[in-house]
Amino acid sequence: MPEKQRLSGHLGASNNLSASDDIRKRILDLVEEYHAATSVEAEPFIPSHPSIPYAGRVFDEAELVNLVDASLDFWLTQGRYSDRFEADLAMFLGLKHAVMVNSGSSANLLAFMALTSPSLGERRIGRGDEVVTVAAGFPTTVAPVVQYGAVPVFVDVTLPTYNADPDRIEEAVSERSRAVFLAHTMGNPADLDRILSICRKHDLWFLEDNCDSLGSLYRGRLTGTFGHLGTSSFYPPHHMTTGEGGAVYTDDSNLSRIVTSMRDWGRDCVCPPGVDDTCGHRFSGQYGDLPPGYDHKYVYSHLGYNLKPTDLQAAIGVAQLVKLPGFIDARRKHWQFLRDALNDLDEFFILPESTEGSEPSWFGFLLTVRE
């Protein structure tokens, strides 16, 4: 278990903690033994069984070991596993920044709200501005737009890809449009060439709800990395899980800082919990009419939230990320099995097809019943 050995051990452990380190190792070894003793083989498929689960968590001793290891620290908020997860996810995506949050819904909220930040000047989204989005999707893609007071402008999808019609996106753009906010439907990438062209032409923000599509490729590049911001959900049915959990990711350092600020109460300071004055200027700023030297750690530049993850969630995520490529491969195989098996029924169904130039990491199998 080289991964476990590398991550385990109390933060800041020293030689005089060798006794506790030994106890920790024995506990984690017992966790492995517990998993081996309690894991059971999946039940065989029985056609007469009343229900078939469409998805569920897939894990082994690695997730349990990390979870118990994090619990032994009793560092209940964001900590060392969270830092590791953010770094590993950013590396997987090939992006500079990944910000872990407590859910995919929170990820969508933060991605949208980041674009309302006063620090963006004239490019910020204001109340009454329009956001083009898809009519058929999960509500948390649209809810932040409505909650803020912007106006969602809905467009329909095309069959058999089930993604937003680029022609209708173009038609929906007006003088009030500020952004396009779309999810890749059930893992099938949208027509990103056309959408990006529209966004560049009209100087629009592009937000990628990648919650159903982690691992999908469009022209060889991972979805979630095309937009100004991308989001993921780690709820159990998704491509990987942390129980509850999500992430916002970007290559834009300014947007990442805004997202982090809004996640952490709106705080302007970037020092993580338990760490102070990393910039060396904690008491040297001037903020409006406040006395000179006001503590920067208690300056808030946004109306923010507390949407941080726990280190327990992140500990599971670190182990799940290692398995993610295998999960993606399995989803592709399962989808292709269904597509091949149903191929002769196209007189009854409109069968799904992947977008040209894409290699989806499928989240589901869409069927439309013909008239």
PDB file of N, CA and C in Angstrom, residues 245-301:
ATOM      1  N   GLY A 245     -19.812  16.292  -1.992  1.00  0.00           N
ATOM      2  CA  GLY A 245     -18.553  16.902  -2.410  1.00  0.00           C
ATOM      3  C   GLY A 245     -18.607  17.388  -3.846  1.00  0.00           C
ATOM      4  N   GLY A 246     -17.736  18.330  -4.169  1.00  0.00           N
ATOM      5  CA  GLY A 246     -17.656  18.858  -5.516  1.00  0.00           C
ATOM      6  C   GLY A 246     -16.385  19.672  -5.676  1.00  0.00           C
ATOM      7  N   ALA A 247     -16.224  20.262  -6.852  1.00  0.00           N
ATOM      8  CA  ALA A 247     -15.028  21.067  -7.118  1.00  0.00           C
ATOM      9  C   ALA A 247     -15.314  22.064  -8.215  1.00  0.00           C
ATOM     10  N   VAL A 248     -14.600  23.194  -8.150  1.00  0.00           N
ATOM     11  CA  VAL A 248     -14.566  24.193  -9.216  1.00  0.00           C
ATOM     12  C   VAL A 248     -13.129  24.261  -9.695  1.00  0.00           C
ATOM     13  N   TYR A 249     -12.939  24.312 -11.025  1.00  0.00           N
ATOM     14  CA  TYR A 249     -11.559  24.330 -11.519  1.00  0.00           C
ATOM     15  C   TYR A 249     -11.401  25.299 -12.691  1.00  0.00           C
ATOM     16  N   THR A 250     -10.168  25.785 -12.843  1.00  0.00           N
ATOM     17  CA  THR A 250      -9.896  26.815 -13.843  1.00  0.00           C
ATOM     18  C   THR A 250      -8.398  26.977 -14.042  1.00  0.00           C
ATOM     19  N   ASP A 251      -8.032  27.560 -15.172  1.00  0.00           N
ATOM     20  CA  ASP A 251      -6.644  27.960 -15.406  1.00  0.00           C
ATOM     21  C   ASP A 251      -6.425  29.429 -15.058  1.00  0.00           C
ATOM     22  N   ASP A 252      -7.486  30.127 -14.715  1.00  0.00           N
ATOM     23  CA  ASP A 252      -7.433  31.561 -14.435  1.00  0.00           C
ATOM     24  C   ASP A 252      -7.200  31.780 -12.939  1.00  0.00           C
ATOM     25  N   SER A 253      -6.032  32.284 -12.591  1.00  0.00           N
ATOM     26  CA  SER A 253      -5.675  32.443 -11.173  1.00  0.00           C
ATOM     27  C   SER A 253      -6.571  33.451 -10.470  1.00  0.00           C
ATOM     28  N   ASN A 254      -7.003  34.500 -11.176  1.00  0.00           N
ATOM     29  CA  ASN A 254      -7.881  35.489 -10.555  1.00  0.00           C
ATOM     30  C   ASN A 254      -9.244  34.885 -10.246  1.00  0.00           C
ATOM     31  N   LEU A 255      -9.802  34.117 -11.191  1.00  0.00           N
ATOM     32  CA  LEU A 255     -11.094  33.477 -10.951  1.00  0.00           C
ATOM     33  C   LEU A 255     -10.998  32.456  -9.823  1.00  0.00           C
ATOM     34  N   SER A 256      -9.882  31.728  -9.770  1.00  0.00           N
ATOM     35  CA  SER A 256      -9.693  30.754  -8.690  1.00  0.00           C
ATOM     36  C   SER A 256      -9.670  31.449  -7.330  1.00  0.00           C
ATOM     37  N   ARG A 257      -9.032  32.586  -7.270  1.00  0.00           N
ATOM     38  CA  ARG A 257      -8.972  33.321  -5.998  1.00  0.00           C
ATOM     39  C   ARG A 257     -10.361  33.821  -5.596  1.00  0.00           C
ATOM     40  N   ILE A 258     -11.154  34.273  -6.577  1.00  0.00           N
ATOM     41  CA  ILE A 258     -12.516  34.723  -6.274  1.00  0.00           C
ATOM     42  C   ILE A 258     -13.353  33.560  -5.753  1.00  0.00           C
ATOM     43  N   VAL A 259     -13.255  32.400  -6.427  1.00  0.00           N
ATOM     44  CA  VAL A 259     -13.998  31.212  -5.999  1.00  0.00           C
ATOM     45  C   VAL A 259     -13.615  30.834  -4.575  1.00  0.00           C
ATOM     46  N   THR A 260     -12.307  30.827  -4.284  1.00  0.00           N
ATOM     47  CA  THR A 260     -11.836  30.475  -2.949  1.00  0.00           C
ATOM     48  C   THR A 260     -12.337  31.462  -1.907  1.00  0.00           C
ATOM     49  N   SER A 261     -12.309  32.744  -2.245  1.00  0.00           N
ATOM     50  CA  SER A 261     -12.799  33.769  -1.328  1.00  0.00           C
ATOM     51  C   SER A 261     -14.275  33.542  -1.009  1.00  0.00           C
ATOM     52  N   MET A 262     -15.083  33.317  -2.048  1.00  0.00           N
ATOM     53  CA  MET A 262     -16.521  33.133  -1.826  1.00  0.00           C
ATOM     54  C   MET A 262     -16.820  31.837  -1.092  1.00  0.00           C
ATOM     55  N   ARG A 263     -16.017  30.811  -1.323  1.00  0.00           N
ATOM     56  CA  ARG A 263     -16.188  29.567  -0.574  1.00  0.00           C
ATOM     57  C   ARG A 263     -15.903  29.768   0.904  1.00  0.00           C
ATOM     58  N   ASP A 264     -14.896  30.601   1.199  1.00  0.00           N
ATOM     59  CA  ASP A 264     -14.419  30.817   2.566  1.00  0.00           C
ATOM     60  C   ASP A 264     -14.961  32.126   3.128  1.00  0.00           C
ATOM     61  N   TRP A 265     -16.298  32.270   3.172  1.00  0.00           N
ATOM     62  CA  TRP A 265     -16.987  33.395   3.804  1.00  0.00           C
ATOM     63  C   TRP A 265     -16.852  34.723   3.062  1.00  0.00           C
ATOM     64  N   GLY A 266     -16.148  34.776   1.949  1.00  0.00           N
ATOM     65  CA  GLY A 266     -15.857  36.035   1.276  1.00  0.00           C
ATOM     66  C   GLY A 266     -14.544  36.650   1.708  1.00  0.00           C
ATOM     67  N   ARG A 267     -13.754  35.904   2.463  1.00  0.00           N
ATOM     68  CA  ARG A 267     -12.494  36.414   3.022  1.00  0.00           C
ATOM     69  C   ARG A 267     -11.513  36.795   1.917  1.00  0.00           C
ATOM     70  N   ASP A 268     -10.825  37.904   2.101  1.00  0.00           N
ATOM     71  CA  ASP A 268      -9.822  38.365   1.144  1.00  0.00           C
ATOM     72  C   ASP A 268      -8.490  37.653   1.346  1.00  0.00           C
ATOM     73  N   CYS A 269      -8.215  37.255   2.577  1.00  0.00           N
ATOM     74  CA  CYS A 269      -6.947  36.598   2.905  1.00  0.00           C
ATOM     75  C   CYS A 269      -6.908  35.189   2.309  1.00  0.00           C
ATOM     76  N   VAL A 270      -5.733  34.785   1.817  1.00  0.00           N
ATOM     77  CA  VAL A 270      -5.596  33.463   1.202  1.00  0.00           C
ATOM     78  C   VAL A 270      -4.917  32.461   2.121  1.00  0.00           C
ATOM     79  N   CYS A 271      -4.612  32.843   3.344  1.00  0.00           N
ATOM     80  CA  CYS A 271      -3.995  31.904   4.277  1.00  0.00           C
ATOM     81  C   CYS A 271      -4.987  30.789   4.620  1.00  0.00           C
ATOM     82  N   PRO A 272      -4.569  29.532   4.584  1.00  0.00           N
ATOM     83  CA  PRO A 272      -5.485  28.443   4.945  1.00  0.00           C
ATOM     84  C   PRO A 272      -5.738  28.429   6.448  1.00  0.00           C
ATOM     85  N   PRO A 273      -6.778  27.702   6.889  1.00  0.00           N
ATOM     86  CA  PRO A 273      -7.062  27.624   8.325  1.00  0.00           C
ATOM     87  C   PRO A 273      -5.852  27.136   9.111  1.00  0.00           C
ATOM     88  N   GLY A 274      -5.569  27.799  10.228  1.00  0.00           N
ATOM     89  CA  GLY A 274      -4.445  27.401  11.077  1.00  0.00           C
ATOM     90  C   GLY A 274      -3.102  27.947  10.642  1.00  0.00           C
ATOM     91  N   VAL A 275      -3.078  28.730   9.540  1.00  0.00           N
ATOM     92  CA  VAL A 275      -1.829  29.316   9.031  1.00  0.00           C
ATOM     93  C   VAL A 275      -2.040  30.811   8.897  1.00  0.00           C
ATOM     94  N   ASP A 276      -1.088  31.583   9.381  1.00  0.00           N
ATOM     95  CA  ASP A 276      -1.243  33.033   9.377  1.00  0.00           C
ATOM     96  C   ASP A 276      -0.086  33.722   8.662  1.00  0.00           C
ATOM     97  N   ASP A 277      -0.404  34.856   8.022  1.00  0.00           N
ATOM     98  CA  ASP A 277       0.587  35.810   7.515  1.00  0.00           C
ATOM     99  C   ASP A 277       1.572  35.189   6.534  1.00  0.00           C
ATOM    100  N   THR A 278       1.086  34.361   5.593  1.00  0.00           N
ATOM    101  CA  THR A 278       2.003  33.795   4.595  1.00  0.00           C
ATOM    102  C   THR A 278       2.519  34.858   3.634  1.00  0.00           C
ATOM    103  N   CYS A 279       1.752  35.954   3.463  1.00  0.00           N
ATOM    104  CA  CYS A 279       2.189  37.014   2.558  1.00  0.00           C
ATOM    105  C   CYS A 279       3.159  37.981   3.233  1.00  0.00           C
ATOM    106  N   GLY A 280       3.202  37.966   4.569  1.00  0.00           N
ATOM    107  CA  GLY A 280       4.078  38.889   5.291  1.00  0.00           C
ATOM    108  C   GLY A 280       3.532  40.301   5.404  1.00  0.00           C
ATOM    109  N   HIS A 281       2.258  40.508   5.013  1.00  0.00           N
ATOM    110  CA  HIS A 281       1.666  41.857   5.042  1.00  0.00           C
ATOM    111  C   HIS A 281       0.327  41.853   5.754  1.00  0.00           C
ATOM    112  N   ARG A 282       0.184  41.008   6.740  1.00  0.00           N
ATOM    113  CA  ARG A 282      -1.109  40.872   7.399  1.00  0.00           C
ATOM    114  C   ARG A 282      -1.574  42.169   8.043  1.00  0.00           C
ATOM    115  N   PHE A 283      -0.636  42.963   8.557  1.00  0.00           N
ATOM    116  CA  PHE A 283      -1.019  44.170   9.298  1.00  0.00           C
ATOM    117  C   PHE A 283      -0.505  45.445   8.631  1.00  0.00           C
ATOM    118  N   SER A 284      -0.260  45.398   7.324  1.00  0.00           N
ATOM    119  CA  SER A 284       0.326  46.575   6.677  1.00  0.00           C
ATOM    120  C   SER A 284      -0.589  47.205   5.635  1.00  0.00           C
ATOM    121  N   GLY A 285      -1.849  46.783   5.573  1.00  0.00           N
ATOM    122  CA  GLY A 285      -2.752  47.318   4.571  1.00  0.00           C
ATOM    123  C   GLY A 285      -3.576  48.495   5.062  1.00  0.00           C
ATOM    124  N   GLN A 286      -4.179  49.188   4.093  1.00  0.00           N
ATOM    125  CA  GLN A 286      -5.104  50.274   4.389  1.00  0.00           C
ATOM    126  C   GLN A 286      -6.407  49.977   3.669  1.00  0.00           C
ATOM    127  N   TYR A 287      -7.502  49.836   4.436  1.00  0.00           N
ATOM    128  CA  TYR A 287      -8.778  49.445   3.868  1.00  0.00           C
ATOM    129  C   TYR A 287      -9.821  50.505   4.180  1.00  0.00           C
ATOM    130  N   GLY A 288     -10.095  51.352   3.179  1.00  0.00           N
ATOM    131  CA  GLY A 288     -11.087  52.410   3.351  1.00  0.00           C
ATOM    132  C   GLY A 288     -10.763  53.304   4.526  1.00  0.00           C
ATOM    133  N   ASP A 289     -11.741  53.515   5.390  1.00  0.00           N
ATOM    134  CA  ASP A 289     -11.568  54.393   6.548  1.00  0.00           C
ATOM    135  C   ASP A 289     -11.146  53.641   7.797  1.00  0.00           C
ATOM    136  N   LEU A 290     -10.856  52.342   7.664  1.00  0.00           N
ATOM    137  CA  LEU A 290     -10.401  51.582   8.826  1.00  0.00           C
ATOM    138  C   LEU A 290      -9.014  52.051   9.251  1.00  0.00           C
ATOM    139  N   PRO A 291      -8.662  51.851  10.514  1.00  0.00           N
ATOM    140  CA  PRO A 291      -7.329  52.262  10.972  1.00  0.00           C
ATOM    141  C   PRO A 291      -6.232  51.556  10.176  1.00  0.00           C
ATOM    142  N   PRO A 292      -5.126  52.218   9.899  1.00  0.00           N
ATOM    143  CA  PRO A 292      -4.001  51.562   9.215  1.00  0.00           C
ATOM    144  C   PRO A 292      -3.565  50.318   9.985  1.00  0.00           C
ATOM    145  N   GLY A 293      -3.231  49.271   9.247  1.00  0.00           N
ATOM    146  CA  GLY A 293      -2.785  48.041   9.880  1.00  0.00           C
ATOM    147  C   GLY A 293      -3.901  47.121  10.301  1.00  0.00           C
ATOM    148  N   TYR A 294      -5.139  47.377   9.837  1.00  0.00           N
ATOM    149  CA  TYR A 294      -6.251  46.494  10.176  1.00  0.00           C
ATOM    150  C   TYR A 294      -5.922  45.083   9.711  1.00  0.00           C
ATOM    151  N   ASP A 295      -6.250  44.098  10.529  1.00  0.00           N
ATOM    152  CA  ASP A 295      -5.890  42.692  10.289  1.00  0.00           C
ATOM    153  C   ASP A 295      -6.503  42.182   8.984  1.00  0.00           C
ATOM    154  N   HIS A 296      -5.632  41.889   8.011  1.00  0.00           N
ATOM    155  CA  HIS A 296      -6.099  41.452   6.691  1.00  0.00           C
ATOM    156  C   HIS A 296      -6.860  40.133   6.755  1.00  0.00           C
ATOM    157  N   LYS A 297      -6.584  39.307   7.737  1.00  0.00           N
ATOM    158  CA  LYS A 297      -7.281  38.026   7.829  1.00  0.00           C
ATOM    159  C   LYS A 297      -8.761  38.216   8.095  1.00  0.00           C
ATOM    160  N   TYR A 298      -9.154  39.391   8.530  1.00  0.00           N
ATOM    161  CA  TYR A 298     -10.566  39.669   8.803  1.00  0.00           C
ATOM    162  C   TYR A 298     -11.111  40.769   7.894  1.00  0.00           C
ATOM    163  N   VAL A 299     -10.546  40.834   6.689  1.00  0.00           N
ATOM    164  CA  VAL A 299     -11.082  41.682   5.625  1.00  0.00           C
ATOM    165  C   VAL A 299     -11.858  40.769   4.677  1.00  0.00           C
ATOM    166  N   TYR A 300     -13.084  41.147   4.343  1.00  0.00           N
ATOM    167  CA  TYR A 300     -13.944  40.333   3.479  1.00  0.00           C
ATOM    168  C   TYR A 300     -14.286  41.130   2.223  1.00  0.00           C
ATOM    169  N   SER A 301     -13.859  40.621   1.084  1.00  0.00           N
ATOM    170  CA  SER A 301     -14.000  41.351  -0.169  1.00  0.00           C
ATOM    171  C   SER A 301     -15.219  40.913  -0.969  1.00  0.00           C
TER     172      SER A 301
END
